[in-house]
Amino acid sequence: MNKTLTNKILITLGFLFIYRVLAYVPVPGVNTEVIKDFFTSNANNALGLFNMFSGNAAERLSIISLGIMPYITASIIMELLAATFPNLGKMKKERDGMQKYMQIIRYATIVITIIQAIGVSIGLQSLTGRGGEQAIMIDINLFIAISCASMLTGTMLLMWIGEQITQRGIGNGISLIIFAGIVSGILPAILGTIDLVNTGEMNFLVVLAIAAIILATVGVVIYVELGERRVPISYSRKTVMENQNKRIMNYIPVKVNLSGVIPPIFASAILMFPSTILQASTNEYIQMINDFLNPSSYVFNLLTFLFIVFFAYFYASIVFNAKDISENLKRQGGFIPGVRPGESTAEYLNELASRITFSGAIYLGLISTLPWLLVKFMGVPFYFGGTSVLIVVSVALDTMRRIEAQIYMNKYQTLSAVGL
């Protein structure tokens, strides 16, 4: 590794360290012990899932307790609008338009954060501890103002950290923030499992079965994430002669999972958003709806599966533009054997991507829900889902690939300099 790559890795680690420090800065005016007891008693429902994605910042009511989810929710809304309205989609593709597009996402993030912060603040008003102590230790109106300002600042800081990691570090900043949040809860989960075994609440054989499920899930994720369909490409003799000193890729790699970890993250963000708001209500019917959105319920997992399949197709259609690929091939003098260049190539690639995306969408849905079903049948007293394993493994693989690409690029630059 050269100095540039080392600096990028150090910058990434530095920003992630700042993120973890922010997770321990609570919103002023709250009794953190009451909040922690509340999240401990709700570890196996939507609040437990929300706490996991926030890197355990929610149980401390940190200034970043809402995590990066408001930004992801705003991104989902904008992606849907861009796919619906052609002018917005065109603006997204332009260089100047992309800056306006990202600015709109930031403003939408502010609105969503304020709404969620108000909902959380109102919900905490009726929360009391075991000894009757109140969760809020100051006037409720003052607390709502303080919590909105604090959480908005924290979410904006996370959004900025994510952008800085993407631009100056290694990997996708938003994905790495979620990755760091999930990984931070691994050690407490292991220690908690050991305590359950020591107290006799969990059989050691069940722990071995859970470990086997986790290892199997990791193996499947690695196998599928590295899988791709290679579409062969041929070039005209003239193109080959003109580029005889350059490496020309003779295939188009089409990944089995074109959409990556985005569908599970989008699905989790959408399902957690109403749960956060509904938690503040004491209405019987609203609480019934909130119970349906419990991660340990079958309805939640069915909705998760359906949302993941939908977003897998939706996001794959965005990241894999068959028309642009066919036009680039035509300009470069390349073609798929047996397929006419131009529109026929685009149709062929679209059909191929659709078939592959079906397999990738089913894989994502099963990985995100099947481990939970297996663990539930074992009677395990805590929530475990494949979504967290999928995100951790996928982000780790993506980051490793980017580091390897950077190393290879440095080697080529060194060889070029020696040749000169």
CSV table of C-alpha atoms in Angstrom, one decimal:
chain,number,residue,atom,x,y,z
A,1,MET,CA,0.0,0.0,0.0
A,2,ASN,CA,1.2,3.5,-0.8
A,3,LYS,CA,0.7,6.7,1.1
A,4,THR,CA,-2.4,7.7,-0.7
A,5,LEU,CA,-4.3,4.4,0.0
A,6,THR,CA,-3.0,4.5,3.7
A,7,ASN,CA,-4.4,8.0,4.1
A,8,LYS,CA,-7.7,7.0,2.6
A,9,ILE,CA,-8.0,4.1,5.1
A,10,LEU,CA,-7.0,6.3,8.0
A,11,ILE,CA,-9.5,9.0,7.0
A,12,THR,CA,-12.3,6.4,6.8
A,13,LEU,CA,-11.4,4.9,10.2
A,14,GLY,CA,-11.1,8.5,11.7
A,15,PHE,CA,-14.6,9.4,10.5
A,16,LEU,CA,-16.0,6.1,11.8
A,17,PHE,CA,-14.4,6.8,15.2
A,18,ILE,CA,-16.1,10.2,15.3
A,19,TYR,CA,-19.4,8.5,14.5
A,20,ARG,CA,-18.9,6.1,17.4
A,21,VAL,CA,-18.1,9.0,19.8
A,22,LEU,CA,-21.3,10.8,18.7
A,23,ALA,CA,-23.2,7.7,19.7
A,24,TYR,CA,-22.3,8.4,23.3
A,25,VAL,CA,-23.4,12.0,23.4
A,26,PRO,CA,-27.0,12.1,24.8
A,27,VAL,CA,-29.7,14.6,24.1
A,28,PRO,CA,-29.9,17.0,27.1
A,29,GLY,CA,-32.7,16.6,29.5
A,30,VAL,CA,-33.2,12.8,29.5
A,31,ASN,CA,-32.8,10.1,32.0
A,32,THR,CA,-30.6,7.7,30.0
A,33,GLU,CA,-31.1,4.8,32.5
A,34,VAL,CA,-34.8,4.8,31.9
A,35,ILE,CA,-34.3,4.9,28.1
A,36,LYS,CA,-31.8,2.0,28.3
A,37,ASP,CA,-34.2,-0.1,30.4
A,38,PHE,CA,-37.0,0.6,27.9
A,39,PHE,CA,-34.9,-0.5,25.0
A,40,THR,CA,-33.6,-3.6,26.9
A,41,SER,CA,-37.2,-4.7,27.4
A,42,ASN,CA,-38.0,-4.1,23.7
A,43,ALA,CA,-34.9,-5.7,22.3
A,44,ASN,CA,-36.9,-8.2,20.2
A,45,ASN,CA,-39.2,-5.8,18.4
A,46,ALA,CA,-39.0,-2.9,16.0
A,47,LEU,CA,-37.3,-0.8,18.6
A,48,GLY,CA,-34.5,-3.4,18.9
A,49,LEU,CA,-34.0,-3.4,15.2
A,50,PHE,CA,-34.0,0.4,15.1
A,51,ASN,CA,-31.4,0.4,18.0
A,52,MET,CA,-29.2,-2.1,16.0
A,53,PHE,CA,-29.1,0.1,12.9
A,54,SER,CA,-28.3,3.1,15.0
A,55,GLY,CA,-25.3,1.4,16.6
A,56,ASN,CA,-27.0,1.3,20.0
A,57,ALA,CA,-27.2,5.1,19.9
A,58,ALA,CA,-31.0,4.9,20.4
A,59,GLU,CA,-30.8,3.3,23.8
A,60,ARG,CA,-28.7,6.2,25.0
A,61,LEU,CA,-31.0,8.7,23.1
A,62,SER,CA,-27.8,10.0,21.5
A,63,ILE,CA,-27.9,13.0,19.2
A,64,ILE,CA,-27.5,10.5,16.4
A,65,SER,CA,-30.2,8.1,17.8
A,66,LEU,CA,-32.2,8.5,14.5
A,67,GLY,CA,-29.1,7.2,12.7
A,68,ILE,CA,-28.7,7.7,8.9
A,69,MET,CA,-32.3,6.4,8.2
A,70,PRO,CA,-33.9,9.8,7.6
A,71,TYR,CA,-31.3,10.4,4.8
A,72,ILE,CA,-32.0,6.9,3.4
A,73,THR,CA,-35.8,7.5,3.6
A,74,ALA,CA,-35.4,10.8,1.7
A,75,SER,CA,-33.2,9.1,-0.9
A,76,ILE,CA,-35.9,6.5,-1.4
A,77,ILE,CA,-38.6,9.1,-1.9
A,78,MET,CA,-36.4,11.0,-4.4
A,79,GLU,CA,-35.5,7.8,-6.4
A,80,LEU,CA,-39.2,7.0,-6.7
A,81,LEU,CA,-40.0,10.5,-7.8
A,82,ALA,CA,-37.1,10.5,-10.3
A,83,ALA,CA,-38.4,7.3,-11.8
A,84,THR,CA,-42.0,8.7,-12.0
A,85,PHE,CA,-41.2,12.2,-13.3
A,86,PRO,CA,-38.9,12.4,-16.4
A,87,ASN,CA,-37.8,16.0,-15.7
A,88,LEU,CA,-36.5,15.0,-12.3
A,89,GLY,CA,-34.8,11.9,-13.7
A,90,LYS,CA,-33.2,14.1,-16.4
A,91,MET,CA,-32.0,16.5,-13.8
A,92,LYS,CA,-30.4,13.7,-11.8
A,93,LYS,CA,-28.3,12.6,-14.9
A,94,GLU,CA,-26.9,16.1,-15.5
A,95,ARG,CA,-23.8,17.3,-13.6
A,96,ASP,CA,-25.3,20.6,-12.4
A,97,GLY,CA,-28.7,19.0,-11.9
A,98,MET,CA,-27.2,16.3,-9.7
A,99,GLN,CA,-26.1,18.9,-7.2
A,100,LYS,CA,-29.7,20.3,-7.0
A,101,TYR,CA,-31.0,16.7,-6.7
A,102,MET,CA,-28.7,16.0,-3.7
A,103,GLN,CA,-29.7,19.4,-2.2
A,104,ILE,CA,-33.4,18.4,-2.4
A,105,ILE,CA,-32.5,15.1,-0.6
A,106,ARG,CA,-30.8,17.1,2.2
A,107,TYR,CA,-33.8,19.3,2.7
A,108,ALA,CA,-36.1,16.3,2.7
A,109,THR,CA,-33.8,14.7,5.3
A,110,ILE,CA,-34.2,17.8,7.5
A,111,VAL,CA,-38.0,17.5,7.3
A,112,ILE,CA,-38.1,13.8,8.0
A,113,THR,CA,-35.7,14.1,10.9
A,114,ILE,CA,-37.8,16.9,12.6
A,115,ILE,CA,-40.9,14.7,12.2
A,116,GLN,CA,-39.2,11.7,13.7
A,117,ALA,CA,-37.6,13.7,16.5
A,118,ILE,CA,-41.0,15.2,17.5
A,119,GLY,CA,-42.6,11.8,17.5
A,120,VAL,CA,-39.8,10.4,19.7
A,121,SER,CA,-40.0,13.3,22.1
A,122,ILE,CA,-43.8,13.0,22.5
A,123,GLY,CA,-43.5,9.3,23.0
A,124,LEU,CA,-40.9,9.7,25.8
A,125,GLN,CA,-43.3,12.0,27.7
A,126,SER,CA,-45.3,9.0,29.1
A,127,LEU,CA,-42.2,6.8,29.6
A,128,THR,CA,-41.3,6.0,33.2
A,129,GLY,CA,-38.7,3.8,34.8
A,130,ARG,CA,-39.1,0.9,37.2
A,131,GLY,CA,-39.1,3.2,40.2
A,132,GLY,CA,-41.6,5.6,38.6
A,133,GLU,CA,-38.9,8.1,37.5
A,134,GLN,CA,-39.6,10.1,34.4
A,135,ALA,CA,-37.6,9.7,31.2
A,136,ILE,CA,-37.8,13.5,30.5
A,137,MET,CA,-36.4,15.6,33.4
A,138,ILE,CA,-37.3,19.1,31.9
A,139,ASP,CA,-40.4,20.8,30.5
A,140,ILE,CA,-41.8,18.9,27.6
A,141,ASN,CA,-42.1,21.8,25.2
A,142,LEU,CA,-38.5,22.8,26.0
A,143,PHE,CA,-37.4,19.2,25.6
A,144,ILE,CA,-39.1,18.9,22.1
A,145,ALA,CA,-37.2,22.0,20.9
A,146,ILE,CA,-33.9,20.7,22.3
A,147,SER,CA,-34.3,17.2,21.0
A,148,CYS,CA,-35.3,18.4,17.5
A,149,ALA,CA,-32.2,20.6,17.4
A,150,SER,CA,-29.9,17.9,18.8
A,151,MET,CA,-31.2,15.1,16.6
A,152,LEU,CA,-31.2,17.3,13.5
A,153,THR,CA,-27.6,18.3,14.2
A,154,GLY,CA,-26.6,14.6,14.7
A,155,THR,CA,-28.3,13.4,11.5
A,156,MET,CA,-26.7,16.2,9.5
A,157,LEU,CA,-23.3,15.3,11.0
A,158,LEU,CA,-23.8,11.7,10.0
A,159,MET,CA,-24.8,12.7,6.5
A,160,TRP,CA,-21.7,14.8,6.2
A,161,ILE,CA,-19.5,12.0,7.6
A,162,GLY,CA,-20.9,9.6,5.0
A,163,GLU,CA,-20.3,12.0,2.1
A,164,GLN,CA,-16.7,12.7,3.4
A,165,ILE,CA,-15.9,9.0,3.6
A,166,THR,CA,-17.3,8.5,0.0
A,167,GLN,CA,-15.3,11.4,-1.4
A,168,ARG,CA,-12.0,11.2,0.6
A,169,GLY,CA,-12.0,7.6,2.1
A,170,ILE,CA,-12.5,4.1,0.9
A,171,GLY,CA,-16.0,2.6,0.2
A,172,ASN,CA,-19.5,4.0,0.4
A,173,GLY,CA,-19.8,6.2,3.4
A,174,ILE,CA,-23.5,5.6,4.2
A,175,SER,CA,-23.1,1.8,3.9
A,176,LEU,CA,-20.0,2.0,6.1
A,177,ILE,CA,-21.8,3.9,8.8
A,178,ILE,CA,-24.6,1.3,8.9
A,179,PHE,CA,-21.8,-1.4,8.9
A,180,ALA,CA,-20.0,0.2,11.8
A,181,GLY,CA,-23.3,0.5,13.8
A,182,ILE,CA,-24.1,-3.2,13.3
A,183,VAL,CA,-20.6,-4.4,14.1
A,184,SER,CA,-20.5,-2.3,17.3
A,185,GLY,CA,-23.3,-4.5,18.7
A,186,ILE,CA,-21.6,-7.9,18.0
A,187,LEU,CA,-19.5,-8.0,21.2
A,188,PRO,CA,-22.5,-7.1,23.5
A,189,ALA,CA,-24.6,-9.7,21.7
A,190,ILE,CA,-21.9,-12.4,22.2
A,191,LEU,CA,-21.6,-11.5,25.9
A,192,GLY,CA,-25.4,-11.5,26.3
A,193,THR,CA,-25.6,-14.9,24.7
A,194,ILE,CA,-22.9,-16.2,27.1
A,195,ASP,CA,-24.9,-14.8,30.1
A,196,LEU,CA,-28.1,-16.6,28.8
A,197,VAL,CA,-26.1,-19.9,28.6
A,198,ASN,CA,-24.6,-19.4,32.1
A,199,THR,CA,-28.1,-18.7,33.6
A,200,GLY,CA,-29.6,-21.7,31.9
A,201,GLU,CA,-32.0,-19.6,29.8
A,202,MET,CA,-30.5,-21.0,26.6
A,203,ASN,CA,-29.1,-24.4,25.7
A,204,PHE,CA,-25.6,-24.6,24.5
A,205,LEU,CA,-26.7,-26.8,21.6
A,206,VAL,CA,-29.0,-23.9,20.5
A,207,VAL,CA,-26.1,-21.6,20.5
A,208,LEU,CA,-24.2,-24.0,18.2
A,209,ALA,CA,-27.2,-24.2,15.9
A,210,ILE,CA,-27.4,-20.4,15.8
A,211,ALA,CA,-23.6,-20.2,15.0
A,212,ALA,CA,-24.2,-22.7,12.2
A,213,ILE,CA,-27.0,-20.6,10.8
A,214,ILE,CA,-24.8,-17.5,10.9
A,215,LEU,CA,-21.9,-19.3,9.2
A,216,ALA,CA,-24.2,-20.7,6.5
A,217,THR,CA,-25.7,-17.3,5.9
A,218,VAL,CA,-22.3,-15.7,5.6
A,219,GLY,CA,-21.2,-18.5,3.1
A,220,VAL,CA,-24.3,-18.0,1.0
A,221,VAL,CA,-23.9,-14.2,0.9
A,222,ILE,CA,-20.2,-14.4,-0.1
A,223,TYR,CA,-21.0,-17.0,-2.8
A,224,VAL,CA,-23.9,-15.1,-4.4
A,225,GLU,CA,-22.3,-11.6,-4.0
A,226,LEU,CA,-19.2,-12.8,-5.9
A,227,GLY,CA,-21.4,-14.5,-8.6
A,228,GLU,CA,-21.9,-12.9,-12.0
A,229,ARG,CA,-23.0,-13.7,-15.5
A,230,ARG,CA,-20.4,-12.8,-18.1
A,231,VAL,CA,-21.9,-11.7,-21.4
A,232,PRO,CA,-19.2,-12.3,-24.2
A,233,ILE,CA,-18.3,-9.3,-26.3
A,234,SER,CA,-16.6,-9.3,-29.7
A,235,TYR,CA,-14.9,-6.3,-31.4
A,236,SER,CA,-14.3,-5.5,-35.0
A,237,ARG,CA,-10.8,-6.1,-36.4
A,238,LYS,CA,-10.4,-2.3,-36.8
A,239,THR,CA,-11.1,-1.7,-33.1
A,240,VAL,CA,-8.7,-4.4,-32.1
A,241,MET,CA,-5.9,-3.0,-34.3
A,242,GLU,CA,-6.4,0.5,-32.9
A,243,ASN,CA,-6.3,-0.7,-29.3
A,244,GLN,CA,-3.7,-3.5,-29.6
A,245,ASN,CA,-1.6,-2.0,-26.8
A,246,LYS,CA,-4.7,-1.5,-24.5
A,247,ARG,CA,-6.7,-4.1,-22.6
A,248,ILE,CA,-10.2,-4.4,-24.0
A,249,MET,CA,-12.7,-6.2,-21.8
A,250,ASN,CA,-14.2,-9.1,-23.8
A,251,TYR,CA,-17.3,-9.5,-21.6
A,252,ILE,CA,-19.9,-7.6,-19.7
A,253,PRO,CA,-20.1,-8.7,-16.0
A,254,VAL,CA,-23.8,-8.8,-14.8
A,255,LYS,CA,-23.9,-9.5,-11.1
A,256,VAL,CA,-26.4,-11.9,-9.7
A,257,ASN,CA,-27.3,-9.3,-7.0
A,258,LEU,CA,-27.3,-6.1,-9.1
A,259,SER,CA,-28.8,-3.9,-6.4
A,260,GLY,CA,-26.4,-4.9,-3.6
A,261,VAL,CA,-27.5,-4.1,0.0
A,262,ILE,CA,-29.7,-1.2,-0.9
A,263,PRO,CA,-33.1,-3.2,-1.0
A,264,PRO,CA,-32.8,-4.5,2.6
A,265,ILE,CA,-31.7,-1.0,3.8
A,266,PHE,CA,-34.6,0.7,2.0
A,267,ALA,CA,-37.1,-1.9,3.3
A,268,SER,CA,-35.8,-1.5,6.9
A,269,ALA,CA,-36.0,2.3,6.6
A,270,ILE,CA,-39.6,2.2,5.3
A,271,LEU,CA,-40.8,-0.3,7.9
A,272,MET,CA,-39.1,1.4,10.8
A,273,PHE,CA,-40.3,4.9,9.9
A,274,PRO,CA,-44.0,4.3,10.8
A,275,SER,CA,-43.1,2.2,13.8
A,276,THR,CA,-41.1,5.1,15.2
A,277,ILE,CA,-44.1,7.5,14.8
A,278,LEU,CA,-46.8,5.0,15.9
A,279,GLN,CA,-44.8,4.2,19.1
A,280,ALA,CA,-45.8,7.6,20.5
A,281,SER,CA,-49.5,6.8,20.3
A,282,THR,CA,-51.5,5.2,23.1
A,283,ASN,CA,-54.5,4.4,20.8
A,284,GLU,CA,-55.5,0.8,20.9
A,285,TYR,CA,-55.9,0.4,17.1
A,286,ILE,CA,-52.7,2.2,16.4
A,287,GLN,CA,-50.8,0.0,18.9
A,288,MET,CA,-52.3,-3.0,17.1
A,289,ILE,CA,-50.8,-1.8,13.8
A,290,ASN,CA,-47.6,-1.2,15.6
A,291,ASP,CA,-47.6,-4.8,16.9
A,292,PHE,CA,-47.9,-6.0,13.3
A,293,LEU,CA,-44.7,-4.1,12.5
A,294,ASN,CA,-42.8,-6.0,15.2
A,295,PRO,CA,-39.7,-7.7,13.6
A,296,SER,CA,-40.7,-10.9,15.4
A,297,SER,CA,-44.1,-11.0,13.6
A,298,TYR,CA,-44.8,-12.9,10.4
A,299,VAL,CA,-46.5,-9.8,8.9
A,300,PHE,CA,-43.3,-7.7,9.3
A,301,ASN,CA,-41.1,-10.4,7.7
A,302,LEU,CA,-43.6,-10.9,4.8
A,303,LEU,CA,-43.6,-7.1,4.2
A,304,THR,CA,-39.8,-7.2,4.4
A,305,PHE,CA,-39.6,-9.9,1.8
A,306,LEU,CA,-42.1,-8.1,-0.6
A,307,PHE,CA,-40.4,-4.7,-0.1
A,308,ILE,CA,-36.9,-6.2,-0.8
A,309,VAL,CA,-38.1,-7.9,-4.0
A,310,PHE,CA,-39.7,-4.6,-5.2
A,311,PHE,CA,-36.6,-2.5,-4.4
A,312,ALA,CA,-34.3,-5.1,-5.9
A,313,TYR,CA,-36.0,-4.7,-9.3
A,314,PHE,CA,-36.4,-1.0,-8.9
A,315,TYR,CA,-32.8,-0.3,-8.0
A,316,ALA,CA,-31.4,-2.8,-10.5
A,317,SER,CA,-33.2,-0.9,-13.2
A,318,ILE,CA,-31.4,2.3,-12.1
A,319,VAL,CA,-27.8,0.9,-11.7
A,320,PHE,CA,-28.0,-1.3,-14.9
A,321,ASN,CA,-28.9,0.9,-17.9
A,322,ALA,CA,-29.0,-1.5,-20.9
A,323,LYS,CA,-29.6,1.4,-23.3
A,324,ASP,CA,-26.4,3.2,-22.3
A,325,ILE,CA,-24.4,0.0,-22.4
A,326,SER,CA,-25.6,-0.9,-25.9
A,327,GLU,CA,-24.8,2.7,-27.1
A,328,ASN,CA,-21.3,2.6,-25.6
A,329,LEU,CA,-20.6,-0.8,-27.2
A,330,LYS,CA,-21.8,0.5,-30.6
A,331,ARG,CA,-19.5,3.5,-30.4
A,332,GLN,CA,-16.5,1.3,-29.4
A,333,GLY,CA,-17.1,-1.2,-32.3
A,334,GLY,CA,-18.2,-4.0,-29.9
A,335,PHE,CA,-21.2,-6.3,-30.2
A,336,ILE,CA,-22.6,-9.4,-28.5
A,337,PRO,CA,-22.3,-12.5,-30.8
A,338,GLY,CA,-25.6,-13.4,-32.4
A,339,VAL,CA,-27.2,-10.0,-31.3
A,340,ARG,CA,-27.5,-7.0,-33.6
A,341,PRO,CA,-26.0,-3.8,-32.2
A,342,GLY,CA,-28.2,-1.0,-30.9
A,343,GLU,CA,-31.8,-1.5,-29.8
A,344,SER,CA,-31.6,-5.4,-30.1
A,345,THR,CA,-28.6,-5.4,-27.7
A,346,ALA,CA,-30.5,-3.2,-25.2
A,347,GLU,CA,-33.5,-5.5,-25.3
A,348,TYR,CA,-31.3,-8.6,-24.9
A,349,LEU,CA,-29.5,-7.1,-21.9
A,350,ASN,CA,-32.7,-5.9,-20.3
A,351,GLU,CA,-34.2,-9.4,-20.6
A,352,LEU,CA,-31.0,-11.0,-19.2
A,353,ALA,CA,-30.9,-8.5,-16.3
A,354,SER,CA,-34.5,-9.1,-15.5
A,355,ARG,CA,-34.0,-12.9,-15.3
A,356,ILE,CA,-30.9,-12.5,-13.1
A,357,THR,CA,-32.6,-9.9,-10.9
A,358,PHE,CA,-35.4,-12.3,-10.2
A,359,SER,CA,-32.9,-14.8,-8.7
A,360,GLY,CA,-31.1,-11.9,-6.8
A,361,ALA,CA,-34.4,-10.5,-5.4
A,362,ILE,CA,-35.5,-13.9,-4.1
A,363,TYR,CA,-32.0,-14.5,-2.6
A,364,LEU,CA,-32.1,-11.1,-0.8
A,365,GLY,CA,-35.6,-11.7,0.5
A,366,LEU,CA,-34.8,-15.2,1.8
A,367,ILE,CA,-31.5,-14.1,3.4
A,368,SER,CA,-33.3,-11.3,5.2
A,369,THR,CA,-36.1,-13.4,6.6
A,370,LEU,CA,-35.2,-17.1,6.6
A,371,PRO,CA,-32.6,-16.9,9.5
A,372,TRP,CA,-35.2,-15.2,11.6
A,373,LEU,CA,-37.7,-18.0,11.0
A,374,LEU,CA,-35.1,-20.6,11.9
A,375,VAL,CA,-34.1,-18.9,15.1
A,376,LYS,CA,-37.8,-18.3,16.0
A,377,PHE,CA,-38.6,-22.0,15.7
A,378,MET,CA,-35.7,-22.6,18.2
A,379,GLY,CA,-37.4,-20.4,20.8
A,380,VAL,CA,-34.5,-18.0,21.0
A,381,PRO,CA,-35.4,-15.0,23.3
A,382,PHE,CA,-33.7,-12.3,21.1
A,383,TYR,CA,-34.0,-11.0,17.6
A,384,PHE,CA,-31.7,-12.2,14.9
A,385,GLY,CA,-32.1,-11.4,11.2
A,386,GLY,CA,-30.2,-12.0,8.1
A,387,THR,CA,-30.4,-8.4,7.0
A,388,SER,CA,-27.6,-7.4,9.4
A,389,VAL,CA,-25.4,-10.3,8.3
A,390,LEU,CA,-26.1,-9.4,4.6
A,391,ILE,CA,-25.1,-5.8,5.2
A,392,VAL,CA,-22.0,-6.5,7.1
A,393,VAL,CA,-20.7,-9.2,4.7
A,394,SER,CA,-21.7,-7.2,1.5
A,395,VAL,CA,-20.1,-3.9,2.7
A,396,ALA,CA,-17.0,-5.8,3.8
A,397,LEU,CA,-16.7,-7.4,0.4
A,398,ASP,CA,-17.3,-4.1,-1.4
A,399,THR,CA,-14.7,-2.3,0.7
A,400,MET,CA,-12.1,-5.1,0.1
A,401,ARG,CA,-12.7,-4.9,-3.6
A,402,ARG,CA,-12.2,-1.1,-3.6
A,403,ILE,CA,-9.0,-1.5,-1.7
A,404,GLU,CA,-7.7,-4.2,-4.1
A,405,ALA,CA,-8.6,-2.0,-7.0
A,406,GLN,CA,-6.7,0.9,-5.5
A,407,ILE,CA,-3.6,-1.4,-4.9
A,408,TYR,CA,-3.7,-2.7,-8.5
A,409,MET,CA,-4.1,0.9,-9.9
A,410,ASN,CA,-1.0,1.9,-7.9
A,411,LYS,CA,0.9,-1.0,-9.3
A,412,TYR,CA,0.0,-0.1,-12.9
A,413,GLN,CA,1.0,3.5,-12.3
A,414,THR,CA,4.4,2.3,-10.9
A,415,LEU,CA,5.0,0.1,-13.9
A,416,SER,CA,4.0,2.9,-16.3
A,417,ALA,CA,6.4,5.2,-14.5
A,418,VAL,CA,9.3,2.7,-14.8
A,419,GLY,CA,8.5,2.1,-18.4
A,420,LEU,CA,8.7,5.8,-19.1
